[in-house]
CSV table of C-alpha atoms in Angstrom, one decimal:
chain,number,residue,atom,x,y,z
A,1,MET,CA,1.7,-0.6,-1.2
A,2,ALA,CA,2.4,-0.5,-4.9
A,3,LYS,CA,0.0,2.3,-5.7
A,4,ALA,CA,-0.7,5.5,-3.7
A,5,MET,CA,-3.9,5.5,-1.8
A,6,GLU,CA,-6.3,8.4,-2.4
A,7,ALA,CA,-8.3,7.3,0.7
A,8,LEU,CA,-8.3,4.5,3.2
A,9,GLY,CA,-11.5,3.2,4.7
A,10,MET,CA,-11.9,0.9,7.7
A,11,ILE,CA,-14.8,-0.7,9.3
A,12,GLU,CA,-14.7,-2.7,12.5
A,13,THR,CA,-17.5,-5.1,13.5
A,14,LYS,CA,-18.3,-7.6,16.2
A,15,GLY,CA,-18.1,-10.9,14.3
A,16,PHE,CA,-16.9,-12.1,11.0
A,17,VAL,CA,-20.3,-12.6,9.3
A,18,CYS,CA,-21.1,-9.0,10.1
A,19,LEU,CA,-17.8,-7.9,8.5
A,20,LEU,CA,-18.6,-10.0,5.4
A,21,GLU,CA,-21.9,-8.2,5.0
A,22,ALA,CA,-20.1,-4.8,5.4
A,23,VAL,CA,-17.4,-5.7,2.8
A,24,ASP,CA,-19.9,-7.1,0.3
A,25,THR,CA,-22.0,-3.9,0.7
A,26,MET,CA,-19.0,-1.6,0.3
A,27,LEU,CA,-17.8,-3.4,-2.8
A,28,LYS,CA,-21.2,-3.2,-4.4
A,29,ALA,CA,-21.8,0.5,-3.3
A,30,ALA,CA,-18.8,2.1,-4.9
A,31,ASN,CA,-15.7,1.7,-6.9
A,32,VAL,CA,-13.4,0.5,-4.1
A,33,GLU,CA,-10.9,-2.3,-3.5
A,34,ILE,CA,-10.5,-4.4,-0.4
A,35,ILE,CA,-6.9,-4.6,0.6
A,36,GLY,CA,-7.1,-6.7,3.7
A,37,TRP,CA,-8.8,-7.6,7.0
A,38,ASP,CA,-7.7,-8.5,10.4
A,39,LYS,CA,-8.9,-10.3,13.5
A,40,VAL,CA,-8.5,-7.8,16.3
A,41,GLY,CA,-9.5,-10.1,19.2
A,42,SER,CA,-12.6,-10.6,21.4
A,43,GLY,CA,-14.6,-11.2,18.3
A,44,LEU,CA,-13.7,-7.9,16.6
A,45,VAL,CA,-12.6,-7.9,13.0
A,46,THR,CA,-11.6,-5.0,10.8
A,47,GLY,CA,-11.8,-4.6,7.0
A,48,PHE,CA,-9.7,-2.2,4.9
A,49,ILE,CA,-10.6,-0.7,1.6
A,50,ILE,CA,-9.0,1.9,-0.7
A,51,GLY,CA,-10.2,4.1,-3.5
A,52,GLY,CA,-11.2,7.7,-4.3
A,53,VAL,CA,-12.2,9.8,-1.3
A,54,VAL,CA,-15.8,10.1,-2.3
A,55,ALA,CA,-16.1,6.4,-3.2
A,56,VAL,CA,-14.5,5.3,0.1
A,57,LYS,CA,-16.7,7.5,2.1
A,58,ALA,CA,-19.9,6.3,0.3
A,59,ALA,CA,-18.7,2.7,0.6
A,60,VAL,CA,-18.0,2.9,4.3
A,61,ASP,CA,-21.3,4.6,5.1
A,62,ALA,CA,-23.2,1.9,3.1
A,63,GLY,CA,-21.1,-0.9,4.7
A,64,ALA,CA,-21.8,0.3,8.2
A,65,GLN,CA,-25.5,0.6,7.5
A,66,GLY,CA,-25.6,-2.9,6.0
A,67,ALA,CA,-23.6,-4.5,8.8
A,68,SER,CA,-25.6,-2.9,11.5
A,69,LYS,CA,-28.7,-4.8,10.3
A,70,LEU,CA,-26.9,-8.1,11.2
A,71,GLY,CA,-24.8,-7.1,14.3
A,72,THR,CA,-22.7,-4.5,15.9
A,73,VAL,CA,-20.5,-2.0,14.0
A,74,VAL,CA,-17.9,-0.9,16.5
A,75,SER,CA,-16.2,1.9,14.5
A,76,VAL,CA,-15.7,3.3,11.0
A,77,GLU,CA,-13.0,5.6,9.7
A,78,VAL,CA,-12.0,7.2,6.4
A,79,ILE,CA,-8.6,8.7,6.0
A,80,PRO,CA,-8.2,10.9,2.9
A,81,ARG,CA,-4.7,11.0,1.4
A,82,PRO,CA,-3.1,8.7,4.1
A,83,HIS,CA,0.7,9.0,4.5
A,84,GLU,CA,2.5,6.4,2.4
A,85,ASP,CA,4.1,4.8,5.4
A,86,ILE,CA,0.7,3.8,6.8
A,87,ALA,CA,0.7,0.9,4.4
A,88,GLY,CA,3.3,-0.8,6.6
A,89,VAL,CA,0.8,-1.3,9.5
A,90,ILE,CA,-2.2,-2.5,7.5
A,91,PRO,CA,-2.7,-6.3,7.7
A,92,ARG,CA,-2.9,-7.9,4.3
A,93,ARG,CA,-4.6,-11.2,3.5
A,94,THR,CA,-4.0,-13.1,0.3
A,95,LYS,CA,-6.9,-14.8,-1.5
A,96,SER,CA,-5.9,-18.1,0.3
A,97,GLY,CA,-6.3,-16.4,3.7
A,98,LYS,CA,-2.6,-16.5,4.7
């Protein structure tokens, strides 16, 4: 990752539409940036955001609440000051989806 992450937030949902609702809510709730998403399997998808610790926590909480109105939120996590090597395991998606 080019810039150091203050915090990494993740939300895993059952179904892509539910994840889209979570991501939309997170981006509207706080000053965060989506850095990627991944299909886990069996209908599970995970979105990854970065930003300040307080912003990421607020965004993940809001995203989980919004997504739970549509479907199932499987898990959420906020990691403050993640180790720089963690960037190597985060799936990245470009705007074209590749």
